[in-house]
Amino acid sequence: MSISNRESPDPAAVQTPADLGSWSRPGVSLAVLGSPVKHSLSPQMHNAALAEMANRSGRFRNWRYFKFEVNPADLADALHVFHERRFLGINLTVPHKVEALDFVDEIDPRARELGAINTLVWSEEGYHGYNTDGYGLEQAVRQELSLEFADKRIFLLGAGGASRAAAVQILRGGCRHLHIGNRTAPRLNALLEILEGLGFGDRVSGFSIDEPPGEASDADLIVNATSLGLAADDPLPSPLDRYSADSAVYDMIYNPRETALLRTASERGQRTAHGLSMLVWQGARALEIWSGTAVPVEAMRAAAEAAL
Ligand code: ATR
């Protein structure tokens, strides 16, 4: 491989797969692929961690993390070129996490259950796919809300891609019961069928998101995985007064930091946390997989907070 003397590409700039034609930076390259990817906090988060890791070990001095705008139609070709260019690690964000299952060489069995991959690791034959989002949620709930999934009654709002990964992680974590609420029934039923197929049928049930069942008064944790809350005037995803005032609330949304759900829950005296911690922990796990070493999570959190 030729070693170029030109300046390394700017990790803050949005690159496209076309930029890979002349990609010849020495050292280890990592990247997040998304569309739109402009607002991704991952480059700041990972490069902050890598700077700290480089201070401890010369091995990381030449590691950099970039962001690439990749259209869904171009994902297969793009991954091929990233592999040729020997990008050690790839993160996938919206809308690539499910599609990419078809374009990798091997999929971690746990990631296959979660139905999506967000972390790829280079190998000679192709990329190996992992999912660190489930771990990210479990760690975030543990760290921010001091809560373990085991033996808890948990309410999960939403039945999309993010919700599926969360549901499997919560069930694998040994929850007592998982109640999944969604606006439309077909999507909810499709998710319930998948979870039944994985053998979780006796610990999971569904409800219409506006009509939480009576067990809501016994809830330990509510997790919002719907997109409601992204807009400032969005209503609550589910009527909070039907849930136990002792339950904790985790909202996967982190921008805005305080959604109507979190504000209302705080007013009721409930413990709350927003989704930045999940972003940080999924990123920390990905960097652990790539580097094979412990990573400075606090540096990642500080960089993500600052970038936000
Ligand atoms: P993601 O991959 O982030 O999970 P998604 O697959 O588009 O995104 O899922 C979005 C979730 O937010 C779904 O559960 C969706 O409910 P429907 O399946 O009924 O569409 C939920 N959602 C989006 N807008 C909503 C709204 N206005 N009210 C209630 N739920 C909403």
Coordinates of C-alpha atoms and ligand atoms in Angstrom, one line a residue:
M1 CA 0.0 0.0 0.0
S2 CA 1.4 3.4 -0.9
I3 CA 1.9 5.8 2.0
S4 CA 0.7 9.3 1.1
N5 CA 2.3 12.4 2.6
R6 CA -0.8 14.5 2.1
E7 CA -2.8 15.7 5.1
S8 CA -5.1 13.2 6.7
P9 CA -8.8 14.0 5.8
D10 CA -10.6 16.2 8.3
P11 CA -12.6 13.9 10.7
A12 CA -15.2 16.7 11.1
A13 CA -16.0 16.9 7.4
V14 CA -18.8 14.8 5.8
Q15 CA -17.1 12.4 3.2
T16 CA -18.8 10.3 0.5
P17 CA -17.8 6.9 -0.9
A18 CA -16.4 8.9 -3.9
D19 CA -13.7 10.2 -1.6
L20 CA -12.5 6.7 -1.1
G21 CA -11.0 6.6 -4.6
S22 CA -8.0 8.6 -3.4
W23 CA -8.1 7.4 0.2
S24 CA -4.6 6.6 1.2
R25 CA -4.1 7.8 4.7
P26 CA -1.7 5.6 6.8
G27 CA -3.0 4.3 10.0
V28 CA -6.3 2.8 11.1
S29 CA -9.5 4.3 9.8
L30 CA -12.9 3.9 11.3
A31 CA -16.2 5.5 10.1
V32 CA -19.9 5.9 10.6
L33 CA -22.1 5.5 7.6
G34 CA -25.5 7.1 7.5
S35 CA -28.0 9.2 5.6
P36 CA -28.2 12.0 6.7
V37 CA -25.0 11.6 8.7
K38 CA -24.1 15.3 9.2
H39 CA -25.4 15.5 12.7
S40 CA -23.8 12.3 13.9
L41 CA -21.9 12.8 17.2
S42 CA -19.9 9.6 16.7
P43 CA -16.7 11.2 15.2
Q44 CA -16.3 13.7 18.1
M45 CA -17.0 10.9 20.6
H46 CA -14.6 8.3 19.1
N47 CA -11.8 10.8 18.2
A48 CA -11.9 12.1 21.8
A49 CA -11.5 8.6 23.1
L50 CA -8.7 7.8 20.6
A51 CA -6.8 10.9 21.6
E52 CA -6.8 9.7 25.2
M53 CA -5.9 6.2 24.2
A54 CA -3.0 7.5 22.1
N55 CA -1.6 9.1 25.2
R56 CA -1.5 5.8 26.9
S57 CA -0.3 3.7 23.9
G58 CA 1.5 4.6 20.7
R59 CA -0.6 2.0 19.0
F60 CA -3.5 4.3 18.7
R61 CA -1.7 7.4 17.5
N62 CA -2.8 6.9 14.0
W63 CA -6.4 5.8 14.6
R64 CA -9.1 8.2 13.3
Y65 CA -12.8 8.1 12.9
F66 CA -14.7 9.7 10.0
K67 CA -18.2 10.2 8.8
F68 CA -19.6 9.2 5.4
E69 CA -22.9 10.1 3.7
V70 CA -24.0 6.8 2.1
N71 CA -27.3 6.5 0.2
P72 CA -29.2 3.2 1.0
A73 CA -29.0 2.2 -2.7
D74 CA -25.2 2.5 -2.5
L75 CA -24.6 0.6 0.7
A76 CA -23.5 -2.7 -0.7
D77 CA -21.0 -1.2 -3.1
A78 CA -19.8 1.3 -0.5
L79 CA -19.1 -1.5 2.0
H80 CA -17.1 -3.3 -0.6
V81 CA -14.8 -0.3 -1.1
F82 CA -14.5 0.4 2.6
H83 CA -13.3 -3.2 2.9
E84 CA -10.8 -2.8 0.1
R85 CA -9.5 0.3 1.7
R86 CA -9.2 -1.7 4.9
F87 CA -11.3 0.4 7.2
L88 CA -11.0 -1.6 10.4
G89 CA -14.3 -0.6 11.9
I90 CA -17.6 0.7 10.6
N91 CA -20.6 2.0 12.5
L92 CA -24.0 2.0 10.8
T93 CA -26.7 4.4 11.6
V94 CA -30.1 5.3 10.1
P95 CA -31.2 3.9 7.7
H96 CA -28.6 1.1 7.2
K97 CA -28.8 -1.1 10.3
V98 CA -31.2 -3.7 8.9
E99 CA -30.2 -3.6 5.2
A100 CA -26.6 -4.2 6.0
L101 CA -27.4 -7.7 7.3
D102 CA -27.4 -8.8 3.7
F103 CA -24.0 -7.3 2.9
V104 CA -21.7 -8.7 5.6
D105 CA -19.7 -11.9 5.7
E106 CA -20.7 -13.1 9.1
I107 CA -23.3 -12.0 11.7
D108 CA -22.9 -12.4 15.5
P109 CA -25.8 -14.7 16.6
R110 CA -27.0 -12.1 19.2
A111 CA -27.0 -9.4 16.6
R112 CA -29.1 -11.6 14.4
E113 CA -31.7 -11.9 17.2
L114 CA -31.8 -8.2 17.6
G115 CA -32.5 -7.9 13.9
A116 CA -30.0 -5.2 13.1
I117 CA -26.2 -4.5 13.1
N118 CA -24.6 -1.2 14.0
T119 CA -20.9 -2.3 14.2
L120 CA -18.7 -4.0 11.6
V121 CA -15.3 -5.4 12.1
W122 CA -12.9 -6.0 9.2
S123 CA -11.6 -9.5 8.4
E124 CA -9.8 -10.8 5.3
E125 CA -13.1 -12.4 3.9
G126 CA -15.4 -9.4 4.6
Y127 CA -17.0 -7.6 7.5
H128 CA -18.3 -9.3 10.7
G129 CA -21.5 -7.6 12.0
Y130 CA -22.4 -6.9 15.6
N131 CA -25.0 -5.0 17.5
T132 CA -24.0 -2.8 20.4
D133 CA -27.3 -0.9 20.7
G134 CA -28.8 -3.4 23.0
Y135 CA -25.8 -3.4 25.3
G136 CA -25.9 0.4 25.1
L137 CA -29.4 0.5 26.4
E138 CA -28.8 -2.0 29.2
Q139 CA -25.7 -0.1 30.4
A140 CA -27.4 3.3 30.1
V141 CA -30.3 2.1 32.2
R142 CA -27.9 0.5 34.7
Q143 CA -25.7 3.6 35.0
E144 CA -28.2 6.4 34.7
L145 CA -31.2 4.9 36.5
S146 CA -29.4 2.3 38.7
L147 CA -31.8 -0.3 37.4
E148 CA -31.3 -3.9 36.1
F149 CA -33.7 -5.5 33.7
A150 CA -33.8 -8.7 35.8
D151 CA -37.2 -9.4 37.4
K152 CA -38.6 -6.0 36.4
R153 CA -41.9 -5.2 34.8
I154 CA -41.0 -3.1 31.8
F155 CA -43.0 -1.1 29.3
L156 CA -41.5 -0.5 25.9
L157 CA -43.1 2.1 23.7
G158 CA -42.8 1.6 19.9
A159 CA -42.4 -1.5 17.7
G160 CA -39.9 -0.3 15.1
G161 CA -36.3 -1.3 14.6
A162 CA -34.9 0.4 17.7
S163 CA -37.7 -1.3 19.7
R164 CA -36.9 -4.8 18.4
A165 CA -33.3 -4.6 19.6
A166 CA -34.4 -3.2 22.9
A167 CA -37.0 -5.9 23.4
V168 CA -34.6 -8.7 22.8
Q169 CA -32.0 -7.2 25.2
I170 CA -34.6 -6.6 27.9
L171 CA -36.0 -10.2 27.6
R172 CA -32.5 -11.7 27.5
G173 CA -31.8 -9.6 30.6
G174 CA -34.4 -11.6 32.5
C175 CA -37.2 -9.1 32.9
R176 CA -40.3 -10.4 34.7
H177 CA -42.6 -9.2 31.9
L178 CA -42.2 -7.0 28.9
H179 CA -45.3 -5.0 27.7
I180 CA -44.9 -3.5 24.2
G181 CA -47.1 -0.6 23.2
N182 CA -47.6 0.6 19.6
R183 CA -49.9 2.9 17.7
T184 CA -50.5 0.5 14.8
A185 CA -51.4 -3.1 15.4
P186 CA -49.7 -4.8 12.4
R187 CA -46.2 -3.7 13.3
L188 CA -46.8 -4.6 17.0
N189 CA -48.0 -8.1 16.0
A190 CA -45.1 -8.6 13.7
L191 CA -42.7 -7.8 16.6
L192 CA -44.6 -10.1 19.0
E193 CA -44.4 -12.9 16.5
I194 CA -40.6 -12.5 16.2
L195 CA -40.2 -12.5 20.0
E196 CA -42.4 -15.6 20.3
G197 CA -40.3 -17.3 17.7
L198 CA -37.2 -16.6 19.9
G199 CA -39.0 -18.4 22.8
F200 CA -40.0 -15.3 24.8
G201 CA -43.8 -15.8 24.3
D202 CA -44.6 -16.3 28.0
R203 CA -43.0 -13.1 29.2
V204 CA -44.1 -10.6 26.5
S205 CA -47.5 -9.0 25.6
G206 CA -48.7 -6.1 23.5
F207 CA -51.0 -3.2 24.0
S208 CA -52.4 -0.2 22.1
I209 CA -50.1 2.6 23.1
D210 CA -53.0 4.9 24.1
E211 CA -54.5 2.2 26.4
P212 CA -51.9 0.8 28.8
P213 CA -53.1 -2.3 30.6
G214 CA -53.8 -2.3 34.4
E215 CA -50.3 -3.7 35.1
A216 CA -48.9 -0.3 34.2
S217 CA -49.6 0.8 37.8
D218 CA -47.0 -1.8 38.7
A219 CA -44.3 -0.7 36.1
D220 CA -40.7 -0.5 37.1
L221 CA -39.4 1.0 33.9
I222 CA -40.8 2.8 30.8
V223 CA -38.6 3.0 27.7
N224 CA -39.6 5.2 24.8
A225 CA -38.4 3.9 21.4
T226 CA -41.0 5.8 19.4
S227 CA -40.0 8.9 17.5
L228 CA -42.5 11.0 19.5
G229 CA -40.6 13.7 21.3
L230 CA -38.3 14.7 18.5
A231 CA -40.5 17.6 17.7
A232 CA -41.0 20.2 20.4
D233 CA -44.9 20.1 20.2
D234 CA -45.1 16.2 20.1
P235 CA -47.6 14.8 22.6
L236 CA -46.7 12.1 25.1
P237 CA -46.3 8.7 23.4
S238 CA -48.5 7.1 26.1
P239 CA -50.7 8.5 29.0
L240 CA -48.1 8.7 31.8
D241 CA -50.7 9.0 34.6
R242 CA -51.6 5.4 34.0
Y243 CA -48.1 4.2 35.0
S244 CA -46.7 3.8 38.5
A245 CA -45.2 7.1 39.8
D246 CA -42.3 5.0 41.1
S247 CA -41.3 3.8 37.7
A248 CA -38.1 5.1 36.0
V249 CA -38.3 6.5 32.5
Y250 CA -35.7 6.1 29.8
D251 CA -36.2 8.1 26.5
M252 CA -34.0 7.0 23.6
I253 CA -34.3 10.5 22.2
Y254 CA -31.4 12.8 23.2
N255 CA -32.2 15.9 21.1
P256 CA -34.1 17.6 22.6
R257 CA -32.6 16.5 25.9
E258 CA -35.9 16.9 27.7
T259 CA -38.9 15.6 25.8
A260 CA -42.5 16.1 27.0
L261 CA -42.3 12.5 28.3
L262 CA -39.2 13.2 30.5
R263 CA -40.5 16.6 31.6
T264 CA -43.9 15.2 32.7
A265 CA -42.2 12.2 34.4
S266 CA -39.8 14.6 36.3
E267 CA -42.8 16.6 37.4
R268 CA -44.3 13.4 38.8
G269 CA -41.1 12.8 40.7
Q270 CA -40.0 9.9 38.5
R271 CA -36.3 9.1 37.8
T272 CA -35.5 10.0 34.2
A273 CA -32.7 9.7 31.7
H274 CA -32.3 10.7 28.0
G275 CA -30.7 8.8 25.2
L276 CA -27.3 10.3 25.0
S277 CA -26.0 7.7 27.5
M278 CA -27.2 4.9 25.2
L279 CA -25.3 6.5 22.3
V280 CA -22.2 6.7 24.5
W281 CA -22.3 3.1 25.7
Q282 CA -23.0 1.6 22.2
G283 CA -20.0 3.6 21.0
A284 CA -17.8 2.5 23.8
R285 CA -18.6 -1.1 23.2
A286 CA -17.9 -0.7 19.5
L287 CA -14.5 0.8 20.2
E288 CA -13.8 -1.9 22.7
I289 CA -14.5 -4.5 20.0
W290 CA -12.2 -2.8 17.5
S291 CA -9.4 -2.0 19.8
G292 CA -9.5 -5.1 22.1
T293 CA -8.9 -2.9 25.1
A294 CA -10.8 -0.8 27.7
V295 CA -11.9 2.6 26.4
P296 CA -12.3 6.0 28.2
V297 CA -16.1 6.2 28.4
E298 CA -16.0 9.5 30.3
A299 CA -14.1 11.2 27.5
M300 CA -16.6 9.9 25.0
R301 CA -19.5 11.2 27.1
A302 CA -17.9 14.6 27.6
A303 CA -17.2 14.9 23.8
A304 CA -20.8 13.9 22.9
E305 CA -22.2 16.4 25.5
A306 CA -20.0 19.1 24.0
A307 CA -20.9 18.3 20.4
L308 CA -24.6 18.3 21.3
Ligands
ATR1 P1 -36.8 3.2 14.6 O1 -35.9 2.4 13.6 O2 -36.1 4.3 15.2 O3 -37.4 2.3 15.6 P2 -39.2 3.2 13.1 O4 -38.9 1.8 12.7 O5 -39.6 4.2 12.0 O6 -37.9 3.9 13.7 O7 -40.2 3.2 14.3 C1 -40.8 4.3 14.8 C2 -41.7 4.0 15.9 O8 -42.3 5.2 16.4 C3 -42.9 3.1 15.6 O9 -43.2 2.3 16.7 C4 -44.0 4.1 15.3 O10 -45.3 3.6 15.4 P3 -46.1 2.9 14.2 O11 -45.5 1.5 14.1 O12 -47.5 2.8 14.7 O13 -45.8 3.7 13.0 C5 -43.7 5.1 16.3 N1 -44.3 6.4 16.0 C6 -43.9 7.3 15.0 N2 -44.8 8.3 15.0 C7 -45.7 8.1 16.0 C8 -46.9 8.8 16.4 N3 -47.2 10.0 15.9 N4 -47.6 8.3 17.4 C9 -47.3 7.1 18.0 N5 -46.2 6.4 17.6 C10 -45.4 6.9 16.6

